[in-house]
Amino acid sequence: MNGGGREGDRRDDEVRGARRIPGPRGAVDDLDLETVERPVLPPPGGSTPDEAVPEQGAPEGDGDVRDAVPEAGAADEPDVVDPDAVDAVDEPYAVDGPDAVDEPEPAMTSATSATPATSAATPVLSHQVLKALLGAWALSACSAEETAAVEDHLTVCAPCADEALRLRDAVGLLHTDGSLDLDPTLRTRVMDGCLGRRPARIPVPDWATPYDAETARLDALLRDIGDSEWHAPVRLQWFEDERPATRRTTVAGVIGHLMAVDGLVSAALGLDDPLGRVEVPLSPARRTETYWAATRPPATRAVREPWRDLTHELIRTASLAGRNVAERSVSYGDFALPLQDALLDRAFECWVHGTDIAEAVDYPYKPPSAAHLHRMIDLAARLLPAALAGRRSAGLAGPAKELVAPGEPGRSVHLEVEGHGGGDWYIPLDSPAAVGSPRRAVAQVALDGVEFCQLVAGHISPVEAAAGQEGDREAIRDVLFASASLSRL
């Protein structure tokens, strides 16, 4: 230092007054630009206000840096500028001097004039923020500014573009118009796939599969309903004494009714009767009334487990009993059925009452598979000749017009069942031992498959059932009313 440190002090003051180069800035992705205060941009085509531009020149004076800090005796010193200080000044912040060259300002073009407006319309967002907005963008939940920013980003960022495409595809799956309920054939297809890989050591007999499927579907419905819905009112319908009959109960009461009638099959297989050891009538209606009278207060969802266990036990026992068990007689009081037909009858009733429950609790419930529905219709068609004979004995049907020997073709009605599970059946009119024949058909009646089952269940009137009728009107009426008489509580 010379002169008592005056020259060094002067240089320090010169450097202290010079414009400093700002420190290094962080990357754009590391900043949260939403929290940074943005400067007010000038209108398009306008000039930047003077106060918006930071002072970059030298202090006011004759242009000498030393004039910013006057000192005593400084006038005798030569005008010396520290080279280090000059090098430290960045070009944008260079002071005016005699060597400075005035450069003309660039002309304002249409492209440069549009830049401020574009920046104001599209917010500048970081990569992380734009990536977080992809989900909202796929759901069309972004604002117009955010949507524009995201779409601009997708044109330059391949990973985000791929992610946006996957999210859009996922959103498309959320707006499907199809039903979200399980396909009623799903269980059958899953079981067929499993058994195709590893067949069961003791498979369920083919004649027991409709009962197995319908009890499983009904159990799935019961699993989905809440506790309060077990007390929802259900109106049971059937056809009795030439007119519709109804009975009101609850969802739990319907399951109790099914379990009480299932006891007829369990008794035929040597299993415990769900009604206990009490001597009770064999008819389904009286067994049901006995069960309802014994369950006071009304049953709750606790009835599901005993009914479900009984259905599983019936299927297991029928599967293990061997081949001859299919012909074992099951007594219904007024009539009897082979075990294979009795389980088909129980499958039909599970579907019918499952539909009653579904309507009471507003639950979607589809008909059985076509193969199972065809078997149910076939059972009703095989029962119609005996039902006609019974109605004729009671004076409710027309007299026999042509008796034939057992096994011989007789007068018949062509029952044409259309649609799901349909087919053609010929119902003998004059004798239950006769055989239906297309050549001896005197009438034809056409119905939908589900509609015919509703007629057999007593849910629709015989006069409203037939979609098409042709031929002997009396024969058609006898067949329709005999179909409705197959219904019961």
Tab-separated table of C-alpha atoms in Angstrom:
chain	number	residue	atom	x	y	z
A	1	MET	CA	0.000	0.000	0.000
A	2	ASN	CA	1.290	3.508	-0.868
A	3	GLY	CA	0.377	6.888	0.456
A	4	GLY	CA	-0.880	5.636	3.753
A	5	GLY	CA	-3.310	3.272	2.084
A	6	ARG	CA	-5.160	5.933	0.136
A	7	GLU	CA	-4.700	4.288	-3.269
A	8	GLY	CA	-5.882	0.924	-1.990
A	9	ASP	CA	-8.886	2.520	-0.342
A	10	ARG	CA	-9.729	4.327	-3.528
A	11	ARG	CA	-9.627	1.092	-5.513
A	12	ASP	CA	-11.817	-0.637	-2.962
A	13	ASP	CA	-14.317	2.164	-3.251
A	14	GLU	CA	-14.228	1.932	-7.027
A	15	VAL	CA	-14.898	-1.786	-6.935
A	16	ARG	CA	-17.571	-1.332	-4.287
A	17	GLY	CA	-19.429	1.118	-6.469
A	18	ALA	CA	-19.219	-1.007	-9.609
A	19	ARG	CA	-22.072	-3.259	-10.787
A	20	ARG	CA	-21.644	-6.808	-9.448
A	21	ILE	CA	-22.328	-9.927	-11.506
A	22	PRO	CA	-25.253	-11.849	-9.994
A	23	GLY	CA	-24.566	-15.327	-8.587
A	24	PRO	CA	-25.462	-18.499	-10.457
A	25	ARG	CA	-29.186	-19.282	-10.694
A	26	GLY	CA	-30.740	-22.653	-10.032
A	27	ALA	CA	-32.228	-24.786	-12.767
A	28	VAL	CA	-35.787	-24.012	-13.855
A	29	ASP	CA	-37.015	-27.378	-12.663
A	30	ASP	CA	-35.711	-26.668	-9.152
A	31	LEU	CA	-37.792	-23.545	-8.734
A	32	ASP	CA	-41.419	-23.298	-7.769
A	33	LEU	CA	-42.410	-20.577	-10.182
A	34	GLU	CA	-45.886	-20.386	-8.709
A	35	THR	CA	-44.442	-18.678	-5.595
A	36	VAL	CA	-42.163	-16.287	-7.493
A	37	GLU	CA	-43.537	-12.822	-8.016
A	38	ARG	CA	-43.702	-12.174	-11.735
A	39	PRO	CA	-42.744	-8.734	-13.171
A	40	VAL	CA	-45.361	-6.682	-14.907
A	41	LEU	CA	-44.823	-7.044	-18.615
A	42	PRO	CA	-45.294	-4.078	-20.955
A	43	PRO	CA	-48.116	-4.148	-23.449
A	44	PRO	CA	-47.314	-5.596	-26.869
A	45	GLY	CA	-45.346	-3.147	-28.994
A	46	GLY	CA	-44.710	-0.767	-26.141
A	47	SER	CA	-41.414	0.216	-24.614
A	48	THR	CA	-40.293	-0.834	-21.189
A	49	PRO	CA	-40.854	1.893	-18.567
A	50	ASP	CA	-37.708	3.530	-17.345
A	51	GLU	CA	-38.333	2.524	-13.761
A	52	ALA	CA	-38.623	-1.147	-14.782
A	53	VAL	CA	-35.005	-1.187	-16.032
A	54	PRO	CA	-32.374	-1.411	-13.293
A	55	GLU	CA	-29.737	1.275	-13.311
A	56	GLN	CA	-26.837	-0.107	-15.250
A	57	GLY	CA	-24.749	2.965	-16.067
A	58	ALA	CA	-22.362	4.987	-14.025
A	59	PRO	CA	-23.503	7.464	-11.396
A	60	GLU	CA	-24.468	10.878	-12.554
A	61	GLY	CA	-21.433	13.074	-13.211
A	62	ASP	CA	-18.755	13.509	-15.814
A	63	GLY	CA	-18.555	9.805	-16.449
A	64	ASP	CA	-15.523	9.213	-14.162
A	65	VAL	CA	-15.988	6.360	-11.721
A	66	ARG	CA	-14.001	8.198	-9.105
A	67	ASP	CA	-16.610	10.971	-9.023
A	68	ALA	CA	-18.922	8.559	-7.206
A	69	VAL	CA	-16.648	8.677	-4.092
A	70	PRO	CA	-14.772	12.032	-3.883
A	71	GLU	CA	-11.800	12.154	-1.580
A	72	ALA	CA	-9.421	14.888	-0.470
A	73	GLY	CA	-6.398	15.054	-2.714
A	74	ALA	CA	-7.865	12.712	-5.243
A	75	ALA	CA	-7.682	15.322	-8.012
A	76	ASP	CA	-3.893	14.945	-8.241
A	77	GLU	CA	-4.148	11.215	-8.844
A	78	PRO	CA	-4.229	9.920	-12.409
A	79	ASP	CA	-7.356	8.336	-13.773
A	80	VAL	CA	-6.487	4.705	-13.223
A	81	VAL	CA	-9.053	1.953	-13.613
A	82	ASP	CA	-8.462	-1.415	-12.016
A	83	PRO	CA	-8.353	-4.051	-14.790
A	84	ASP	CA	-9.774	-6.655	-12.449
A	85	ALA	CA	-12.787	-4.489	-11.791
A	86	VAL	CA	-13.341	-3.964	-15.497
A	87	ASP	CA	-13.131	-7.676	-16.200
A	88	ALA	CA	-15.623	-8.406	-13.436
A	89	VAL	CA	-18.334	-6.354	-15.113
A	90	ASP	CA	-20.557	-8.378	-17.420
A	91	GLU	CA	-21.233	-7.025	-20.864
A	92	PRO	CA	-24.873	-6.145	-20.221
A	93	TYR	CA	-23.770	-3.994	-17.294
A	94	ALA	CA	-20.813	-2.193	-19.041
A	95	VAL	CA	-20.649	1.508	-18.334
A	96	ASP	CA	-20.854	4.133	-21.017
A	97	GLY	CA	-17.529	5.411	-22.207
A	98	PRO	CA	-15.842	6.951	-25.140
A	99	ASP	CA	-15.259	3.536	-26.687
A	100	ALA	CA	-18.865	2.479	-26.372
A	101	VAL	CA	-20.611	2.019	-29.671
A	102	ASP	CA	-24.285	2.838	-29.905
A	103	GLU	CA	-25.999	-0.168	-31.444
A	104	PRO	CA	-29.384	0.299	-33.080
A	105	GLU	CA	-32.316	-1.317	-31.317
A	106	PRO	CA	-33.719	-4.338	-33.138
A	107	ALA	CA	-36.880	-3.708	-35.070
A	108	MET	CA	-40.083	-4.945	-33.440
A	109	THR	CA	-41.394	-7.812	-35.549
A	110	SER	CA	-44.694	-9.612	-35.374
A	111	ALA	CA	-42.995	-12.563	-33.706
A	112	THR	CA	-41.408	-10.513	-30.967
A	113	SER	CA	-44.529	-8.492	-30.413
A	114	ALA	CA	-46.577	-11.647	-29.852
A	115	THR	CA	-44.189	-13.053	-27.227
A	116	PRO	CA	-45.530	-11.103	-24.231
A	117	ALA	CA	-49.137	-12.057	-25.036
A	118	THR	CA	-48.254	-15.743	-25.367
A	119	SER	CA	-46.403	-15.726	-22.076
A	120	ALA	CA	-49.351	-14.139	-20.351
A	121	ALA	CA	-51.815	-16.704	-21.732
A	122	THR	CA	-49.727	-19.833	-21.061
A	123	PRO	CA	-48.262	-20.046	-17.551
A	124	VAL	CA	-44.634	-21.141	-17.270
A	125	LEU	CA	-44.776	-24.294	-15.109
A	126	SER	CA	-42.034	-26.674	-14.097
A	127	HIS	CA	-41.753	-30.222	-15.384
A	128	GLN	CA	-42.851	-31.627	-12.026
A	129	VAL	CA	-45.942	-29.431	-11.915
A	130	LEU	CA	-46.908	-30.308	-15.484
A	131	LYS	CA	-46.416	-34.019	-14.799
A	132	ALA	CA	-48.655	-33.748	-11.734
A	133	LEU	CA	-51.358	-32.136	-13.885
A	134	LEU	CA	-51.508	-35.045	-16.344
A	135	GLY	CA	-54.191	-36.880	-14.376
A	136	ALA	CA	-56.425	-33.804	-14.177
A	137	TRP	CA	-55.757	-33.115	-17.861
A	138	ALA	CA	-56.826	-36.654	-18.801
A	139	LEU	CA	-60.083	-36.091	-16.890
A	140	SER	CA	-60.577	-32.679	-18.573
A	141	ALA	CA	-60.441	-31.033	-15.155
A	142	CYS	CA	-57.710	-28.451	-15.883
A	143	SER	CA	-58.310	-24.785	-16.501
A	144	ALA	CA	-57.823	-23.395	-19.984
A	145	GLU	CA	-54.374	-22.012	-19.090
A	146	GLU	CA	-53.259	-25.288	-17.495
A	147	THR	CA	-54.582	-27.273	-20.449
A	148	ALA	CA	-52.600	-25.120	-22.878
A	149	ALA	CA	-49.448	-25.457	-20.766
A	150	VAL	CA	-49.787	-29.251	-20.512
A	151	GLU	CA	-50.446	-29.692	-24.223
A	152	ASP	CA	-47.479	-27.507	-25.108
A	153	HIS	CA	-45.331	-29.602	-22.780
A	154	LEU	CA	-46.515	-32.873	-24.344
A	155	THR	CA	-45.130	-31.787	-27.712
A	156	VAL	CA	-41.573	-31.661	-26.346
A	157	CYS	CA	-41.552	-34.292	-23.554
A	158	ALA	CA	-41.876	-37.887	-24.775
A	159	PRO	CA	-42.180	-39.553	-21.313
A	160	CYS	CA	-45.032	-37.255	-20.339
A	161	ALA	CA	-46.702	-37.817	-23.709
A	162	ASP	CA	-46.633	-41.600	-23.165
A	163	GLU	CA	-48.012	-41.208	-19.644
A	164	ALA	CA	-50.773	-38.908	-20.913
A	165	LEU	CA	-51.756	-41.481	-23.526
A	166	ARG	CA	-52.017	-44.222	-20.883
A	167	LEU	CA	-54.094	-41.989	-18.619
A	168	ARG	CA	-56.475	-41.104	-21.444
A	169	ASP	CA	-56.975	-44.805	-22.191
A	170	ALA	CA	-57.684	-45.458	-18.509
A	171	VAL	CA	-60.243	-42.632	-18.421
A	172	GLY	CA	-61.991	-44.230	-21.378
A	173	LEU	CA	-62.547	-47.356	-19.302
A	174	LEU	CA	-64.227	-45.298	-16.576
A	175	HIS	CA	-66.917	-44.057	-18.954
A	176	THR	CA	-68.176	-47.414	-20.195
A	177	ASP	CA	-71.897	-47.735	-20.839
A	178	GLY	CA	-71.959	-51.441	-20.016
A	179	SER	CA	-73.208	-52.908	-16.760
A	180	LEU	CA	-70.669	-53.303	-13.989
A	181	ASP	CA	-72.450	-56.365	-12.620
A	182	LEU	CA	-70.778	-59.725	-12.990
A	183	ASP	CA	-71.759	-61.926	-15.885
A	184	PRO	CA	-74.084	-64.646	-14.504
A	185	THR	CA	-72.131	-67.208	-16.516
A	186	LEU	CA	-68.817	-66.129	-14.964
A	187	ARG	CA	-68.904	-68.781	-12.253
A	188	THR	CA	-69.677	-71.521	-14.759
A	189	ARG	CA	-66.874	-70.424	-17.077
A	190	VAL	CA	-64.377	-70.210	-14.213
A	191	MET	CA	-65.379	-73.648	-12.960
A	192	ASP	CA	-65.179	-75.115	-16.465
A	193	GLY	CA	-61.709	-73.643	-16.872
A	194	CYS	CA	-60.554	-75.031	-13.537
A	195	LEU	CA	-62.057	-78.451	-14.151
A	196	GLY	CA	-60.544	-78.491	-17.637
A	197	ARG	CA	-57.097	-78.190	-16.081
A	198	ARG	CA	-57.763	-80.555	-13.203
A	199	PRO	CA	-60.997	-82.567	-13.313
A	200	ALA	CA	-62.764	-83.057	-10.010
A	201	ARG	CA	-62.222	-86.437	-8.389
A	202	ILE	CA	-65.988	-86.600	-7.741
A	203	PRO	CA	-67.699	-84.145	-10.141
A	204	VAL	CA	-71.149	-82.649	-9.628
A	205	PRO	CA	-73.683	-84.642	-11.691
A	206	ASP	CA	-74.871	-82.888	-14.809
A	207	TRP	CA	-78.490	-82.979	-13.619
A	208	ALA	CA	-77.496	-81.150	-10.401
A	209	THR	CA	-75.597	-78.290	-12.078
A	210	PRO	CA	-78.667	-76.012	-12.535
A	211	TYR	CA	-79.371	-76.187	-8.793
A	212	ASP	CA	-75.708	-75.576	-8.025
A	213	ALA	CA	-75.606	-72.520	-10.321
A	214	GLU	CA	-78.858	-70.934	-9.150
A	215	THR	CA	-78.101	-71.329	-5.444
A	216	ALA	CA	-74.696	-69.743	-6.034
A	217	ARG	CA	-76.271	-66.786	-7.879
A	218	LEU	CA	-78.829	-66.249	-5.155
A	219	ASP	CA	-76.161	-66.476	-2.476
A	220	ALA	CA	-74.147	-63.793	-4.303
A	221	LEU	CA	-77.205	-61.518	-4.253
A	222	LEU	CA	-77.705	-62.104	-0.526
A	223	ARG	CA	-74.055	-61.370	0.178
A	224	ASP	CA	-74.335	-57.934	-1.426
A	225	ILE	CA	-77.411	-56.613	0.388
A	226	GLY	CA	-77.270	-54.761	3.704
A	227	ASP	CA	-78.763	-55.733	7.051
A	228	SER	CA	-81.783	-53.462	6.672
A	229	GLU	CA	-82.644	-54.930	3.260
A	230	TRP	CA	-83.228	-58.344	4.797
A	231	HIS	CA	-86.460	-56.858	6.154
A	232	ALA	CA	-87.530	-55.411	2.786
A	233	PRO	CA	-91.099	-56.498	1.899
A	234	VAL	CA	-91.397	-59.156	-0.818
A	235	ARG	CA	-94.652	-60.126	-2.520
A	236	LEU	CA	-94.835	-63.800	-3.464
A	237	GLN	CA	-97.234	-64.663	-6.296
A	238	TRP	CA	-98.762	-67.861	-7.598
A	239	PHE	CA	-101.937	-69.097	-9.312
A	240	GLU	CA	-104.567	-70.895	-7.251
A	241	ASP	CA	-108.258	-71.713	-7.787
A	242	GLU	CA	-108.297	-70.076	-11.217
A	243	ARG	CA	-107.111	-66.716	-9.893
A	244	PRO	CA	-103.848	-65.096	-8.777
A	245	ALA	CA	-102.819	-65.458	-5.124
A	246	THR	CA	-100.268	-63.378	-3.210
A	247	ARG	CA	-98.490	-63.453	0.130
A	248	ARG	CA	-96.324	-60.778	1.702
A	249	THR	CA	-93.133	-61.615	3.557
A	250	THR	CA	-89.544	-60.347	3.826
A	251	VAL	CA	-86.269	-61.240	2.138
A	252	ALA	CA	-85.367	-63.370	5.157
A	253	GLY	CA	-88.804	-64.991	4.976
A	254	VAL	CA	-88.233	-65.989	1.341
A	255	ILE	CA	-84.929	-67.686	2.227
A	256	GLY	CA	-86.661	-69.491	5.077
A	257	HIS	CA	-89.321	-70.674	2.624
A	258	LEU	CA	-86.645	-72.045	0.271
A	259	MET	CA	-84.890	-73.813	3.137
A	260	ALA	CA	-88.143	-75.378	4.381
A	261	VAL	CA	-88.959	-76.830	0.946
A	262	ASP	CA	-85.351	-77.968	0.463
A	263	GLY	CA	-86.001	-80.140	3.498
A	264	LEU	CA	-88.091	-82.426	1.260
A	265	VAL	CA	-84.968	-83.213	-0.785
A	266	SER	CA	-82.759	-83.559	2.287
A	267	ALA	CA	-85.213	-86.070	3.767
A	268	ALA	CA	-85.040	-88.147	0.567
A	269	LEU	CA	-81.223	-88.174	0.833
A	270	GLY	CA	-81.223	-89.140	4.517
A	271	LEU	CA	-80.044	-85.731	5.781
A	272	ASP	CA	-81.357	-83.756	8.741
A	273	ASP	CA	-84.580	-81.868	8.183
A	274	PRO	CA	-84.086	-78.104	8.710
A	275	LEU	CA	-87.420	-78.014	10.548
A	276	GLY	CA	-86.181	-80.497	13.136
A	277	ARG	CA	-87.679	-83.771	14.260
A	278	VAL	CA	-91.196	-82.395	14.600
A	279	GLU	CA	-93.806	-84.202	12.543
A	280	VAL	CA	-94.856	-81.716	9.896
A	281	PRO	CA	-96.909	-82.039	6.725
A	282	LEU	CA	-95.067	-82.876	3.549
A	283	SER	CA	-96.613	-80.274	1.228
A	284	PRO	CA	-94.338	-77.307	0.478
A	285	ALA	CA	-96.952	-74.711	1.458
A	286	ARG	CA	-97.630	-76.228	4.894
A	287	ARG	CA	-93.925	-76.702	5.584
A	288	THR	CA	-93.405	-73.024	4.829
A	289	GLU	CA	-96.244	-71.935	7.101
A	290	THR	CA	-94.822	-74.126	9.861
A	291	TYR	CA	-91.392	-72.549	9.517
A	292	TRP	CA	-92.762	-68.990	9.450
A	293	ALA	CA	-94.852	-69.671	12.554
A	294	ALA	CA	-91.787	-70.994	14.407
A	295	THR	CA	-89.613	-67.945	13.581
A	296	ARG	CA	-91.069	-65.203	15.748
A	297	PRO	CA	-89.840	-62.475	15.527
A	298	PRO	CA	-89.200	-62.715	11.780
A	299	ALA	CA	-85.910	-64.162	10.622
A	300	THR	CA	-82.926	-61.918	9.877
A	301	ARG	CA	-79.826	-62.371	7.736
A	302	ALA	CA	-78.781	-65.158	10.120
A	303	VAL	CA	-80.948	-67.482	8.005
A	304	ARG	CA	-78.498	-67.223	5.108
A	305	GLU	CA	-75.838	-69.496	6.598
A	306	PRO	CA	-78.158	-72.456	7.398
A	307	TRP	CA	-79.747	-72.243	3.947
A	308	ARG	CA	-76.349	-71.996	2.243
A	309	ASP	CA	-74.948	-74.934	4.236
A	310	LEU	CA	-78.005	-77.034	3.357
A	311	THR	CA	-77.641	-76.363	-0.382
A	312	HIS	CA	-73.963	-77.326	-0.261
A	313	GLU	CA	-74.783	-80.495	1.649
A	314	LEU	CA	-77.469	-81.476	-0.877
A	315	ILE	CA	-75.067	-81.062	-3.804
A	316	ARG	CA	-72.264	-82.892	-2.003
A	317	THR	CA	-74.503	-85.807	-1.035
A	318	ALA	CA	-76.006	-86.098	-4.523
A	319	SER	CA	-72.494	-86.140	-6.006
A	320	LEU	CA	-71.282	-88.880	-3.668
A	321	ALA	CA	-74.386	-91.062	-3.775
A	322	GLY	CA	-73.665	-92.694	-7.144
A	323	ARG	CA	-75.553	-93.070	-10.401
A	324	ASN	CA	-78.831	-94.573	-9.198
A	325	VAL	CA	-79.562	-91.701	-6.822
A	326	ALA	CA	-80.926	-89.584	-9.697
A	327	GLU	CA	-84.072	-91.740	-9.811
A	328	ARG	CA	-84.705	-91.685	-6.064
A	329	SER	CA	-88.237	-90.441	-5.351
A	330	VAL	CA	-88.796	-87.133	-3.541
A	331	SER	CA	-92.290	-86.765	-2.088
A	332	TYR	CA	-94.076	-83.392	-2.302
A	333	GLY	CA	-97.179	-84.638	-0.541
A	334	ASP	CA	-99.643	-84.569	-3.433
A	335	PHE	CA	-97.099	-85.795	-5.968
A	336	ALA	CA	-93.529	-87.075	-6.206
A	337	LEU	CA	-90.565	-86.360	-8.456
A	338	PRO	CA	-87.295	-88.150	-9.158
A	339	LEU	CA	-84.361	-86.527	-7.400
A	340	GLN	CA	-82.921	-85.113	-10.629
A	341	ASP	CA	-86.249	-83.406	-11.422
A	342	ALA	CA	-86.666	-82.311	-7.806
A	343	LEU	CA	-83.309	-80.494	-7.868
A	344	LEU	CA	-84.266	-78.925	-11.212
A	345	ASP	CA	-87.524	-77.787	-9.614
A	346	ARG	CA	-85.558	-76.308	-6.694
A	347	ALA	CA	-83.268	-74.501	-9.171
A	348	PHE	CA	-86.325	-73.026	-10.878
A	349	GLU	CA	-87.724	-71.814	-7.554
A	350	CYS	CA	-84.368	-70.294	-6.537
A	351	TRP	CA	-84.344	-68.265	-9.742
A	352	VAL	CA	-87.987	-67.172	-9.400
A	353	HIS	CA	-87.637	-66.087	-5.774
A	354	GLY	CA	-84.222	-64.611	-6.463
A	355	THR	CA	-85.970	-62.361	-8.985
A	356	ASP	CA	-88.587	-61.470	-6.328
A	357	ILE	CA	-85.839	-60.487	-3.896
A	358	ALA	CA	-83.903	-58.547	-6.542
A	359	GLU	CA	-86.980	-56.491	-7.396
A	360	ALA	CA	-87.577	-55.746	-3.714
A	361	VAL	CA	-84.039	-54.444	-3.126
A	362	ASP	CA	-83.532	-52.962	-6.625
A	363	TYR	CA	-80.775	-55.371	-7.630
A	364	PRO	CA	-80.039	-56.512	-11.218
A	365	TYR	CA	-80.774	-60.204	-11.695
A	366	LYS	CA	-80.618	-61.996	-15.034
A	367	PRO	CA	-82.293	-65.239	-16.112
A	368	PRO	CA	-80.390	-68.527	-15.938
A	369	SER	CA	-78.106	-69.644	-18.714
A	370	ALA	CA	-79.823	-70.863	-21.875
A	371	ALA	CA	-78.935	-74.506	-21.217
A	372	HIS	CA	-80.322	-74.454	-17.675
A	373	LEU	CA	-83.433	-72.496	-18.675
A	374	HIS	CA	-84.127	-75.033	-21.430
A	375	ARG	CA	-84.090	-77.826	-18.854
A	376	MET	CA	-86.516	-75.927	-16.627
A	377	ILE	CA	-88.918	-75.404	-19.533
A	378	ASP	CA	-88.605	-79.063	-20.457
A	379	LEU	CA	-89.531	-80.092	-16.906
A	380	ALA	CA	-92.667	-77.912	-17.012
A	381	ALA	CA	-93.621	-79.357	-20.425
A	382	ARG	CA	-93.258	-82.906	-19.060
A	383	LEU	CA	-95.489	-82.039	-16.091
A	384	LEU	CA	-98.251	-80.489	-18.208
A	385	PRO	CA	-100.031	-83.746	-19.260
A	386	ALA	CA	-100.530	-84.772	-15.614
A	387	ALA	CA	-101.650	-81.235	-14.739
A	388	LEU	CA	-104.202	-81.334	-17.590
A	389	ALA	CA	-105.548	-84.664	-16.358
A	390	GLY	CA	-105.885	-83.302	-12.839
A	391	ARG	CA	-107.759	-80.221	-14.006
A	392	ARG	CA	-110.004	-82.386	-16.183
A	393	SER	CA	-110.844	-84.550	-13.141
A	394	ALA	CA	-111.746	-81.384	-11.222
A	395	GLY	CA	-113.967	-80.141	-14.050
A	396	LEU	CA	-111.637	-77.242	-14.867
A	397	ALA	CA	-110.621	-78.420	-18.375
A	398	GLY	CA	-112.460	-79.681	-21.427
A	399	PRO	CA	-113.277	-83.392	-21.733
A	400	ALA	CA	-111.029	-85.833	-23.565
A	401	LYS	CA	-112.033	-86.113	-27.200
A	402	GLU	CA	-109.891	-88.986	-28.392
A	403	LEU	CA	-108.456	-91.633	-26.092
A	404	VAL	CA	-105.453	-93.580	-27.321
A	405	ALA	CA	-103.391	-96.451	-25.946
A	406	PRO	CA	-100.437	-95.538	-23.706
A	407	GLY	CA	-97.409	-94.637	-25.780
A	408	GLU	CA	-99.435	-93.866	-28.898
A	409	PRO	CA	-99.520	-90.387	-30.483
A	410	GLY	CA	-102.602	-88.370	-29.606
A	411	ARG	CA	-104.045	-84.922	-30.078
A	412	SER	CA	-101.391	-82.369	-29.176
A	413	VAL	CA	-100.720	-78.666	-28.772
A	414	HIS	CA	-97.524	-77.372	-30.296
A	415	LEU	CA	-95.804	-75.300	-27.582
A	416	GLU	CA	-93.271	-73.086	-29.330
A	417	VAL	CA	-90.979	-71.355	-26.846
A	418	GLU	CA	-88.889	-68.638	-28.453
A	419	GLY	CA	-85.756	-66.796	-27.438
A	420	HIS	CA	-83.550	-67.639	-24.475
A	421	GLY	CA	-83.606	-71.390	-23.772
A	422	GLY	CA	-86.438	-72.020	-26.200
A	423	GLY	CA	-87.468	-75.004	-28.252
A	424	ASP	CA	-90.504	-76.970	-29.455
A	425	TRP	CA	-92.664	-79.264	-27.326
A	426	TYR	CA	-95.843	-81.189	-28.193
A	427	ILE	CA	-98.220	-81.537	-25.248
A	428	PRO	CA	-100.694	-84.494	-25.397
A	429	LEU	CA	-104.213	-83.342	-24.533
A	430	ASP	CA	-106.408	-86.369	-23.872
A	431	SER	CA	-104.233	-88.724	-21.838
A	432	PRO	CA	-101.045	-88.263	-19.814
A	433	ALA	CA	-99.806	-91.610	-21.139
A	434	ALA	CA	-100.135	-90.532	-24.775
A	435	VAL	CA	-97.247	-89.156	-26.780
A	436	GLY	CA	-97.268	-85.709	-28.306
A	437	SER	CA	-96.950	-85.714	-32.062
A	438	PRO	CA	-96.445	-82.960	-34.674
A	439	ARG	CA	-98.791	-84.820	-37.021
A	440	ARG	CA	-101.590	-84.777	-34.432
A	441	ALA	CA	-101.159	-81.130	-33.451
A	442	VAL	CA	-104.517	-79.311	-33.308
A	443	ALA	CA	-103.212	-75.952	-32.077
A	444	GLN	CA	-100.060	-73.914	-31.689
A	445	VAL	CA	-99.125	-71.372	-29.032
A	446	ALA	CA	-95.948	-69.294	-29.050
A	447	LEU	CA	-94.336	-67.705	-25.986
A	448	ASP	CA	-91.008	-66.246	-24.987
A	449	GLY	CA	-88.858	-68.505	-22.793
A	450	VAL	CA	-88.744	-66.207	-19.760
A	451	GLU	CA	-92.432	-65.363	-20.223
A	452	PHE	CA	-93.383	-69.031	-20.192
A	453	CYS	CA	-91.449	-69.520	-16.950
A	454	GLN	CA	-93.247	-66.547	-15.410
A	455	LEU	CA	-96.526	-68.184	-16.406
A	456	VAL	CA	-95.468	-71.465	-14.773
A	457	ALA	CA	-94.436	-69.512	-11.651
A	458	GLY	CA	-97.828	-67.769	-11.498
A	459	HIS	CA	-96.379	-64.299	-12.037
A	460	ILE	CA	-98.501	-63.506	-15.096
A	461	SER	CA	-102.069	-64.400	-16.015
A	462	PRO	CA	-102.746	-67.163	-18.596
A	463	VAL	CA	-104.882	-64.817	-20.702
A	464	GLU	CA	-101.941	-62.401	-21.021
A	465	ALA	CA	-99.183	-64.929	-21.663
A	466	ALA	CA	-99.485	-66.126	-25.247
A	467	ALA	CA	-97.801	-64.029	-27.905
A	468	GLY	CA	-99.296	-66.064	-30.732
A	469	GLN	CA	-102.181	-68.530	-30.894
A	470	GLU	CA	-103.474	-70.638	-33.748
A	471	GLY	CA	-105.892	-73.569	-33.892
A	472	ASP	CA	-108.211	-75.079	-31.274
A	473	ARG	CA	-108.948	-72.290	-28.760
A	474	GLU	CA	-110.159	-74.661	-26.058
A	475	ALA	CA	-106.962	-76.728	-26.280
A	476	ILE	CA	-104.830	-73.580	-26.062
A	477	ARG	CA	-106.752	-72.343	-23.021
A	478	ASP	CA	-106.407	-75.708	-21.263
A	479	VAL	CA	-102.633	-75.773	-21.813
A	480	LEU	CA	-102.130	-72.173	-20.608
A	481	PHE	CA	-104.199	-72.635	-17.464
A	482	ALA	CA	-102.541	-75.988	-16.756
A	483	SER	CA	-99.154	-74.233	-17.007
A	484	ALA	CA	-100.231	-71.631	-14.448
A	485	SER	CA	-101.575	-74.354	-12.120
A	486	LEU	CA	-98.025	-75.724	-11.755
A	487	SER	CA	-97.208	-72.714	-9.571
A	488	ARG	CA	-97.388	-72.865	-5.794
A	489	LEU	CA	-96.241	-70.957	-2.735
